[in-house]
Tab-separated table of C-alpha atoms in Angstrom:
chain	number	residue	atom	x	y	z
A	1	MET	CA	-9.908	-15.180	4.431
A	2	MET	CA	-10.749	-11.656	3.256
A	3	ARG	CA	-11.236	-8.968	5.892
A	4	THR	CA	-14.643	-7.295	5.773
A	5	ARG	CA	-13.806	-4.096	7.678
A	6	PRO	CA	-12.638	-1.563	5.092
A	7	LEU	CA	-9.311	0.182	5.088
A	8	LYS	CA	-9.997	3.910	5.236
A	9	VAL	CA	-8.278	6.368	2.903
A	10	ALA	CA	-8.068	10.152	3.266
A	11	LEU	CA	-7.476	12.119	0.058
A	12	LEU	CA	-5.704	15.476	0.340
A	13	GLY	CA	-6.402	17.428	-2.841
A	14	CYS	CA	-9.030	16.790	-5.478
A	15	GLY	CA	-7.704	18.479	-8.607
A	16	VAL	CA	-6.818	16.734	-11.857
A	17	VAL	CA	-4.962	13.886	-10.149
A	18	GLY	CA	-7.005	13.674	-6.946
A	19	SER	CA	-10.351	13.514	-8.736
A	20	GLU	CA	-9.017	10.713	-10.941
A	21	VAL	CA	-7.813	8.801	-7.871
A	22	ALA	CA	-11.293	9.120	-6.345
A	23	ARG	CA	-12.938	7.976	-9.579
A	24	ILE	CA	-10.735	4.885	-9.925
A	25	MET	CA	-11.237	3.968	-6.267
A	26	THR	CA	-14.983	4.010	-6.899
A	27	THR	CA	-15.188	2.365	-10.327
A	28	HIS	CA	-12.565	-0.305	-9.579
A	29	ALA	CA	-13.603	-0.950	-5.999
A	30	ASP	CA	-14.182	-4.690	-6.458
A	31	ASP	CA	-10.837	-5.204	-8.187
A	32	LEU	CA	-8.995	-3.220	-5.520
A	33	THR	CA	-10.697	-5.258	-2.801
A	34	ALA	CA	-9.593	-8.489	-4.455
A	35	ARG	CA	-6.021	-7.312	-4.925
A	36	ILE	CA	-5.611	-5.933	-1.417
A	37	GLY	CA	-7.568	-8.516	0.545
A	38	ALA	CA	-9.957	-6.018	2.127
A	39	PRO	CA	-12.343	-3.302	0.966
A	40	VAL	CA	-10.956	0.225	0.573
A	41	GLU	CA	-13.162	3.131	1.577
A	42	LEU	CA	-12.673	6.781	0.674
A	43	ALA	CA	-13.268	8.315	4.114
A	44	GLY	CA	-12.701	12.001	3.413
A	45	VAL	CA	-11.492	14.477	0.793
A	46	ALA	CA	-9.757	17.689	1.865
A	47	VAL	CA	-10.022	20.624	-0.554
A	48	ARG	CA	-9.505	24.381	-0.525
A	49	ARG	CA	-12.688	25.290	-2.431
A	50	PRO	CA	-15.576	23.155	-1.155
A	51	ASN	CA	-18.242	24.622	-3.450
A	52	ARG	CA	-16.661	23.354	-6.665
A	53	VAL	CA	-18.535	20.445	-8.263
A	54	ARG	CA	-16.489	17.242	-8.099
A	55	GLU	CA	-18.080	14.510	-10.143
A	56	GLY	CA	-18.090	11.145	-8.395
A	57	VAL	CA	-17.088	12.531	-4.978
A	58	PRO	CA	-19.950	12.445	-2.440
A	59	GLU	CA	-20.531	15.899	-0.981
A	60	HIS	CA	-20.530	14.638	2.609
A	61	LEU	CA	-16.889	13.492	2.238
A	62	VAL	CA	-15.602	16.936	1.278
A	63	THR	CA	-13.949	19.072	3.955
A	64	THR	CA	-11.703	22.103	4.150
A	65	ASP	CA	-10.182	20.949	7.445
A	66	ALA	CA	-7.326	18.760	6.252
A	67	ILE	CA	-5.662	18.626	9.676
A	68	ALA	CA	-8.815	17.289	11.328
A	69	LEU	CA	-9.115	14.665	8.583
A	70	VAL	CA	-5.619	13.251	9.065
A	71	LYS	CA	-5.987	13.381	12.865
A	72	ARG	CA	-9.120	11.232	12.949
A	73	GLY	CA	-7.259	8.148	14.116
A	74	ASP	CA	-9.234	5.700	11.977
A	75	ILE	CA	-7.464	6.619	8.714
A	76	ASP	CA	-5.210	3.856	7.420
A	77	VAL	CA	-3.640	5.616	4.421
A	78	VAL	CA	-3.395	9.297	3.490
A	79	VAL	CA	-3.021	10.147	-0.205
A	80	GLU	CA	-1.393	13.570	-0.661
A	81	VAL	CA	-1.764	15.193	-4.086
A	82	ILE	CA	-1.890	18.874	-3.149
A	83	GLY	CA	1.781	19.567	-3.957
A	84	GLY	CA	4.122	22.226	-2.605
A	85	ILE	CA	6.014	22.266	0.678
A	86	GLU	CA	3.407	23.538	3.130
A	87	PRO	CA	0.860	22.533	4.275
A	88	ALA	CA	1.764	19.192	2.668
A	89	ARG	CA	4.745	18.569	4.962
A	90	SER	CA	2.775	19.264	8.158
A	91	LEU	CA	-0.142	17.151	6.981
A	92	ILE	CA	2.085	14.194	6.134
A	93	THR	CA	3.965	14.266	9.444
A	94	THR	CA	0.652	14.579	11.296
A	95	ALA	CA	-0.662	11.563	9.393
A	96	PHE	CA	2.343	9.521	10.544
A	97	GLU	CA	1.810	10.655	14.134
A	98	HIS	CA	-1.748	9.312	14.008
A	99	GLY	CA	-0.821	5.916	12.597
A	100	ALA	CA	-1.473	6.400	8.891
A	101	SER	CA	0.810	5.480	6.008
A	102	VAL	CA	1.246	8.050	3.239
A	103	VAL	CA	1.162	7.942	-0.553
A	104	SER	CA	2.400	11.168	-2.143
A	105	ALA	CA	2.895	12.611	-5.627
A	106	ASN	CA	4.843	15.570	-4.221
A	107	LYS	CA	8.212	15.717	-5.996
A	108	ALA	CA	9.153	19.109	-4.531
A	109	LEU	CA	8.641	17.977	-0.948
A	110	VAL	CA	10.263	14.551	-1.320
A	111	SER	CA	13.320	15.996	-3.083
A	112	GLN	CA	13.765	18.589	-0.341
A	113	ASP	CA	12.732	16.749	2.843
A	114	GLY	CA	12.711	13.079	1.883
A	115	ALA	CA	15.137	12.063	4.647
A	116	ALA	CA	13.059	13.684	7.398
A	117	LEU	CA	9.835	12.214	6.041
A	118	HIS	CA	11.329	8.722	5.860
A	119	ALA	CA	12.574	9.089	9.431
A	120	ALA	CA	9.124	10.160	10.627
A	121	ALA	CA	7.511	7.212	8.840
A	122	GLN	CA	10.007	4.740	10.297
A	123	GLU	CA	9.534	6.080	13.810
A	124	ARG	CA	5.781	5.391	13.593
A	125	GLY	CA	6.036	2.089	11.712
A	126	ALA	CA	4.340	3.575	8.652
A	127	ASP	CA	4.966	3.542	4.924
A	128	LEU	CA	5.958	6.417	2.663
A	129	TYR	CA	5.426	5.774	-1.047
A	130	TYR	CA	5.920	8.283	-3.874
A	131	GLU	CA	6.037	6.518	-7.239
A	132	ALA	CA	3.860	9.256	-8.749
A	133	ALA	CA	6.390	11.951	-7.818
A	134	VAL	CA	8.807	11.043	-10.595
A	135	ALA	CA	7.347	10.173	-13.996
A	136	GLY	CA	3.595	9.709	-13.931
A	137	ALA	CA	2.562	6.184	-14.796
A	138	ILE	CA	6.122	5.024	-15.542
A	139	PRO	CA	7.347	2.697	-12.781
A	140	LEU	CA	10.790	3.971	-11.760
A	141	VAL	CA	10.912	4.337	-7.980
A	142	ARG	CA	9.799	0.779	-7.234
A	143	PRO	CA	12.159	-0.883	-9.771
A	144	LEU	CA	15.096	1.122	-8.403
A	145	ARG	CA	14.138	0.590	-4.762
A	146	GLU	CA	13.055	-3.054	-4.994
A	147	SER	CA	13.674	-4.839	-8.310
A	148	LEU	CA	17.291	-3.608	-8.566
A	149	ALA	CA	18.005	-3.743	-4.823
A	150	GLY	CA	20.553	-6.526	-5.385
A	151	ASP	CA	22.316	-4.793	-8.274
A	152	LYS	CA	24.658	-1.805	-8.548
A	153	VAL	CA	23.149	1.089	-10.501
A	154	ASN	CA	25.740	3.273	-12.214
A	155	ARG	CA	23.702	5.711	-14.281
A	156	VAL	CA	20.182	7.047	-14.708
A	157	LEU	CA	19.633	9.093	-17.854
A	158	GLY	CA	16.350	10.315	-19.218
A	159	ILE	CA	13.612	12.715	-20.200
A	160	VAL	CA	11.470	13.308	-17.122
A	161	ASN	CA	9.469	16.415	-18.044
A	162	GLY	CA	6.773	16.205	-20.698
A	163	THR	CA	6.281	19.951	-21.146
A	164	THR	CA	9.878	20.631	-22.128
A	165	ASN	CA	10.001	17.552	-24.334
A	166	PHE	CA	6.909	18.762	-26.182
A	167	ILE	CA	8.437	22.225	-26.700
A	168	LEU	CA	11.780	20.895	-27.947
A	169	ASP	CA	10.027	18.344	-30.156
A	170	ARG	CA	7.999	21.129	-31.786
A	171	MET	CA	11.112	23.268	-32.285
A	172	ASP	CA	12.848	20.313	-33.923
A	173	GLY	CA	9.927	19.257	-36.090
A	174	SER	CA	8.629	22.611	-37.307
A	175	GLY	CA	11.577	24.970	-36.954
A	176	ALA	CA	9.576	27.098	-34.513
A	177	GLY	CA	11.302	29.290	-31.972
A	178	TYR	CA	11.066	28.703	-28.234
A	179	SER	CA	8.268	31.253	-27.660
A	180	GLU	CA	6.091	29.847	-30.451
A	181	ALA	CA	6.525	26.283	-29.204
A	182	LEU	CA	5.728	27.340	-25.630
A	183	ASP	CA	2.548	29.081	-26.811
A	184	GLU	CA	1.436	25.887	-28.528
A	185	ALA	CA	2.205	23.804	-25.431
A	186	THR	CA	0.146	26.225	-23.322
A	187	ALA	CA	-2.786	26.157	-25.742
A	188	LEU	CA	-2.831	22.357	-25.679
A	189	GLY	CA	-2.658	22.197	-21.886
A	190	TYR	CA	0.874	20.779	-21.705
A	191	ALA	CA	2.271	23.933	-20.077
A	192	GLU	CA	0.940	25.756	-17.031
A	193	ALA	CA	-0.005	29.447	-17.137
A	194	ASP	CA	3.287	29.960	-15.283
A	195	PRO	CA	5.630	27.403	-16.893
A	196	THR	CA	8.704	28.329	-14.843
A	197	ALA	CA	8.949	25.059	-12.906
A	198	ASP	CA	9.042	23.103	-16.166
A	199	VAL	CA	11.002	25.285	-18.591
A	200	GLU	CA	13.644	26.334	-16.051
A	201	GLY	CA	14.263	22.712	-15.070
A	202	PHE	CA	13.036	22.811	-11.449
A	203	ASP	CA	10.553	19.964	-11.985
A	204	ALA	CA	13.141	17.732	-13.658
A	205	ALA	CA	15.757	18.584	-11.023
A	206	ALA	CA	13.454	17.471	-8.203
A	207	LYS	CA	12.900	14.171	-9.983
A	208	ALA	CA	16.637	13.770	-10.578
A	209	ALA	CA	17.303	14.252	-6.857
A	210	ILE	CA	14.805	11.515	-5.980
A	211	LEU	CA	16.151	9.083	-8.573
A	212	ALA	CA	19.789	9.696	-7.655
A	213	GLY	CA	19.106	9.172	-3.952
A	214	ILE	CA	17.389	5.847	-4.543
A	215	ALA	CA	19.761	4.607	-7.254
A	216	PHE	CA	22.963	5.342	-5.355
A	217	HIS	CA	21.773	4.739	-1.770
A	218	THR	CA	22.823	8.206	-0.714
A	219	ARG	CA	21.050	11.414	0.215
A	220	VAL	CA	20.638	13.769	-2.738
A	221	THR	CA	18.476	16.862	-2.400
A	222	LEU	CA	17.220	19.397	-4.903
A	223	ASP	CA	20.037	21.762	-3.887
A	224	ASP	CA	22.597	19.147	-4.973
A	225	VAL	CA	21.311	19.036	-8.560
A	226	HIS	CA	22.875	21.275	-11.206
A	227	ARG	CA	19.971	22.810	-13.128
A	228	GLU	CA	19.629	24.527	-16.491
A	229	GLY	CA	16.353	25.040	-18.344
A	230	ILE	CA	15.456	25.319	-22.018
A	231	THR	CA	14.627	29.032	-22.250
A	232	GLU	CA	17.975	29.802	-23.927
A	233	VAL	CA	17.667	27.049	-26.555
A	234	THR	CA	17.262	28.665	-29.979
A	235	ALA	CA	16.168	27.555	-33.425
A	236	ALA	CA	19.833	27.926	-34.408
A	237	ASP	CA	20.804	25.391	-31.715
A	238	ILE	CA	18.233	22.957	-33.059
A	239	ALA	CA	19.532	23.473	-36.599
A	240	SER	CA	23.138	22.907	-35.465
A	241	ALA	CA	22.098	19.692	-33.770
A	242	LYS	CA	20.453	18.498	-36.969
A	243	ARG	CA	23.639	19.160	-38.955
A	244	MET	CA	25.440	16.898	-36.465
A	245	GLY	CA	22.812	14.178	-36.787
A	246	CYS	CA	21.459	15.019	-33.343
A	247	THR	CA	18.408	16.433	-31.624
A	248	VAL	CA	18.087	18.492	-28.432
A	249	LYS	CA	16.457	17.122	-25.267
A	250	LEU	CA	16.272	18.284	-21.661
A	251	LEU	CA	17.989	15.455	-19.817
A	252	ALA	CA	18.173	14.414	-16.183
A	253	ILE	CA	21.496	12.643	-15.654
A	254	CYS	CA	22.513	10.901	-12.435
A	255	GLU	CA	25.893	9.168	-12.461
A	256	ARG	CA	28.180	7.263	-10.146
A	257	ALA	CA	31.831	8.301	-10.566
A	258	ALA	CA	34.105	5.765	-12.232
A	259	ASP	CA	35.975	5.238	-8.953
A	260	GLY	CA	32.665	4.800	-7.091
A	261	ARG	CA	33.535	7.466	-4.533
A	262	SER	CA	31.032	10.162	-5.531
A	263	VAL	CA	27.922	10.831	-7.590
A	264	THR	CA	26.642	13.660	-9.764
A	265	ALA	CA	23.109	14.797	-10.542
A	266	ARG	CA	22.313	17.343	-13.240
A	267	VAL	CA	19.552	18.620	-15.504
A	268	HIS	CA	20.301	20.529	-18.695
A	269	PRO	CA	19.599	20.615	-22.440
A	270	ALA	CA	21.880	18.385	-24.483
A	271	MET	CA	22.371	17.210	-28.036
A	272	ILE	CA	21.913	13.462	-28.438
A	273	PRO	CA	22.466	11.394	-31.609
A	274	LEU	CA	19.365	10.521	-33.606
A	275	ALA	CA	20.359	6.861	-33.267
A	276	HIS	CA	19.928	7.048	-29.484
A	277	PRO	CA	16.540	5.696	-28.283
A	278	LEU	CA	15.840	8.895	-26.326
A	279	ALA	CA	15.965	10.903	-29.564
A	280	SER	CA	12.737	9.267	-30.718
A	281	VAL	CA	10.773	10.202	-27.568
A	282	ARG	CA	8.179	12.620	-28.932
A	283	GLU	CA	5.462	14.960	-27.721
A	284	ALA	CA	4.963	15.013	-23.924
A	285	TYR	CA	6.257	11.495	-23.301
A	286	ASN	CA	8.999	10.551	-20.834
A	287	ALA	CA	11.695	7.899	-21.062
A	288	VAL	CA	14.487	6.894	-18.688
A	289	PHE	CA	17.536	4.645	-19.093
A	290	VAL	CA	18.921	2.825	-16.071
A	291	GLU	CA	22.368	1.251	-16.357
A	292	ALA	CA	23.325	-1.397	-13.792
A	293	ASP	CA	26.194	-3.859	-13.432
A	294	ALA	CA	24.206	-7.070	-13.737
A	295	ALA	CA	20.995	-5.937	-15.434
A	296	GLY	CA	22.751	-3.873	-18.095
A	297	GLN	CA	20.645	-1.205	-19.810
A	298	LEU	CA	16.951	-0.922	-18.974
A	299	MET	CA	14.578	1.588	-20.591
A	300	PHE	CA	11.305	2.835	-19.079
A	301	TYR	CA	8.922	4.716	-21.386
A	302	GLY	CA	5.435	6.181	-21.154
A	303	PRO	CA	3.275	9.200	-20.311
A	304	GLY	CA	4.983	11.210	-17.604
A	305	ALA	CA	2.131	13.438	-16.474
A	306	GLY	CA	-1.629	13.910	-16.573
A	307	GLY	CA	-4.503	12.898	-14.335
A	308	SER	CA	-4.925	9.269	-15.351
A	309	PRO	CA	-1.232	8.282	-15.651
A	310	THR	CA	-0.329	9.898	-12.329
A	311	ALA	CA	-3.406	8.419	-10.641
A	312	SER	CA	-2.282	4.988	-11.875
A	313	ALA	CA	0.991	5.380	-9.981
A	314	VAL	CA	-0.835	6.654	-6.885
A	315	LEU	CA	-3.198	3.668	-6.891
A	316	GLY	CA	-0.286	1.258	-7.262
A	317	ASP	CA	1.281	2.733	-4.127
A	318	LEU	CA	-2.088	2.710	-2.359
A	319	VAL	CA	-2.472	-1.017	-2.986
A	320	ALA	CA	1.031	-1.652	-1.602
A	321	ALA	CA	0.447	0.481	1.499
A	322	CYS	CA	-2.910	-1.212	2.182
A	323	ARG	CA	-1.443	-4.685	1.793
A	324	ASN	CA	1.271	-3.775	4.287
A	325	LYS	CA	-1.357	-2.499	6.729
A	326	LEU	CA	-3.158	-5.832	6.560
A	327	ALA	CA	0.095	-7.756	7.060
A	328	GLY	CA	1.254	-5.539	9.909
A	329	ALA	CA	4.418	-4.792	7.967
A	330	THR	CA	6.075	-1.914	6.126
A	331	GLY	CA	7.750	-1.682	2.744
A	332	PRO	CA	11.274	-0.464	1.972
A	333	GLY	CA	12.259	2.775	3.643
A	334	GLU	CA	15.148	5.117	2.940
A	335	SER	CA	18.425	3.478	1.944
A	336	ALA	CA	21.249	5.989	2.368
A	337	TYR	CA	24.019	3.798	3.728
A	338	SER	CA	26.505	4.782	0.981
A	339	ARG	CA	26.697	8.428	2.120
A	340	LEU	CA	28.457	9.359	-1.124
A	341	PRO	CA	29.333	13.015	-1.704
A	342	VAL	CA	27.681	14.798	-4.624
A	343	SER	CA	30.374	16.268	-6.867
A	344	PRO	CA	29.970	19.809	-8.255
A	345	MET	CA	29.160	20.404	-11.908
A	346	GLY	CA	32.714	21.576	-12.535
A	347	ASP	CA	33.916	17.974	-12.134
A	348	VAL	CA	31.487	16.573	-14.722
A	349	VAL	CA	33.151	15.384	-17.927
A	350	THR	CA	31.267	15.446	-21.224
A	351	ARG	CA	31.462	16.704	-24.814
A	352	TYR	CA	30.515	20.240	-25.826
A	353	HIS	CA	29.143	22.070	-28.861
A	354	ILE	CA	30.208	25.744	-28.898
A	355	SER	CA	29.103	28.367	-31.454
A	356	LEU	CA	31.308	31.459	-31.791
A	357	ASP	CA	30.767	34.655	-33.761
A	358	VAL	CA	34.221	35.765	-34.903
A	359	ALA	CA	35.961	38.206	-37.217
A	360	ASP	CA	36.383	36.840	-40.735
A	361	LYS	CA	40.127	37.163	-41.161
A	362	PRO	CA	43.186	34.925	-41.304
A	363	GLY	CA	44.491	33.361	-38.109
A	364	VAL	CA	41.254	33.385	-36.123
A	365	LEU	CA	40.805	29.622	-36.202
A	366	ALA	CA	44.390	29.055	-35.060
A	367	GLN	CA	43.933	31.579	-32.264
A	368	VAL	CA	40.760	29.880	-31.054
A	369	ALA	CA	42.333	26.430	-31.266
A	370	THR	CA	45.258	27.647	-29.173
A	371	VAL	CA	42.912	28.760	-26.384
A	372	PHE	CA	41.266	25.339	-26.295
A	373	ALA	CA	44.688	23.664	-26.158
A	374	GLU	CA	45.906	25.937	-23.349
A	375	HIS	CA	43.036	24.754	-21.155
A	376	GLY	CA	43.464	21.090	-22.035
A	377	VAL	CA	40.250	20.843	-24.062
A	378	SER	CA	40.700	18.673	-27.154
A	379	ILE	CA	38.791	19.639	-30.311
A	380	ASP	CA	36.955	16.938	-32.238
A	381	THR	CA	35.568	18.934	-35.198
A	382	VAL	CA	35.368	22.550	-36.374
A	383	ARG	CA	32.997	24.071	-38.915
A	384	GLN	CA	33.665	27.604	-40.229
A	385	GLN	CA	31.499	29.944	-42.299
A	386	GLY	CA	32.281	33.535	-43.249
A	387	LYS	CA	30.843	36.465	-45.175
A	388	ASP	CA	31.354	40.257	-45.336
A	389	GLY	CA	33.881	40.427	-42.514
A	390	GLU	CA	31.843	38.285	-40.117
A	391	ALA	CA	32.156	34.559	-39.530
A	392	SER	CA	30.975	31.776	-37.287
A	393	LEU	CA	32.887	28.874	-35.813
A	394	VAL	CA	31.197	25.761	-34.511
A	395	VAL	CA	33.522	23.716	-32.309
A	396	VAL	CA	32.707	20.229	-31.017
A	397	THR	CA	35.073	19.010	-28.312
A	398	HIS	CA	36.156	15.643	-27.090
A	399	ARG	CA	35.240	14.933	-23.470
A	400	ALA	CA	36.304	17.655	-21.068
A	401	SER	CA	35.391	18.799	-17.574
A	402	ASP	CA	32.861	21.547	-17.121
A	403	ALA	CA	35.460	23.565	-15.232
A	404	ALA	CA	37.966	23.332	-18.096
A	405	LEU	CA	35.337	24.290	-20.658
A	406	SER	CA	34.185	27.255	-18.551
A	407	ALA	CA	37.765	28.533	-18.283
A	408	THR	CA	38.172	28.122	-22.038
A	409	VAL	CA	35.053	30.142	-22.758
A	410	GLU	CA	36.097	32.933	-20.403
A	411	THR	CA	39.412	33.244	-22.250
A	412	LEU	CA	37.665	33.205	-25.629
A	413	ARG	CA	35.422	36.068	-24.543
A	414	ARG	CA	38.512	38.223	-23.983
A	415	LEU	CA	39.812	37.775	-27.540
A	416	ASP	CA	39.338	40.769	-29.824
A	417	THR	CA	38.541	38.456	-32.708
A	418	VAL	CA	35.666	36.709	-30.868
A	419	ARG	CA	32.544	38.862	-31.148
A	420	ASP	CA	30.293	36.582	-29.124
A	421	VAL	CA	29.977	33.088	-27.662
A	422	ALA	CA	26.594	32.486	-29.253
A	423	SER	CA	25.747	29.189	-27.568
A	424	ILE	CA	27.185	26.346	-25.521
A	425	MET	CA	25.491	22.955	-25.330
A	426	ARG	CA	26.577	19.599	-24.000
A	427	VAL	CA	26.598	16.513	-26.202
A	428	GLU	CA	25.418	13.301	-24.501
A	429	GLY	CA	24.388	9.790	-25.350
A	430	GLU	CA	27.491	8.461	-27.057
């Protein structure tokens, strides 16, 4: 029998995502009622600027007192889409203290304080859901946390930031430089006025921390993730990738060590072969590979940002939290029993593409090759071009540790015949 008393929802934030959540709750009210088993009522909307017109949100629900809203005591679920660390953290913990479950899209907060938030939720018998924090409408958190709970996940590899994918896609397709591609992304609304979080890899690193923690049942925070952005990627790098039959993507890579005793989490640009499925991910789309012992390779693809896609993920979590409220139960909490250490980037083994500007004279190639050999870095291929006393060497290595490659590069920089180490990029996906 369906319950007639509605479950009450407080919405914190009513921007692009929040307003779409409110709209869907209103327009799909009957469907949500049928799926949950009880009506869902939007009981209040906390905003910073109350005078802004918000279509579809009744004026009497709008408040600037977010703390008072979450303290009401009759709120069943709080939806947090304001972002940032504070006041979001205080509001969420206050919601738990007053008996509410929480649905959040806050990647920064979850990647930094996920363990404390899970503990606070567990103490109060509440839920904490955050599917929307990782890749918009793409279901990743729930499959990792629930569908693959009986399997062993070994690797998560993917494109988790639409802005950077759009920029790199434009650079690859049109030959544009980074600045031109960023300007286009900004004009089309894919990049924020301040794009730092996206282009410097902070956004992707937060998502990598969340995915690694869930996949490997261990605590991984934003500080554990090695991060490099795309601001140093040049048109020459894109052209070099094309000559290798590759393209450049900003990848989030979370891996379990071969011996199972540690994990790594990193975000950086990398060349991937055109034959790899991730190479065909265009525009602002996201895609993630999950590799597990029993399930094998799984690929998740779709829009990774935007009001409607992110609201879809929020509403999915809202339905789950409401169902649990009706059943007097909670969903999966934090699983960190493995307690695996996170290895530093220096231990990561991969292939590298290195471009060197060198003097155009006999013996340079042999000298460079000797440096690689001294540091135990095996060379796969070398391409050399020279003209008017100047030359370039493009070296592609076999798999080597980041520490060994870094030592190699430092030695190369000290050679009189090496004018500059023009670029270094990892090669993934093989």
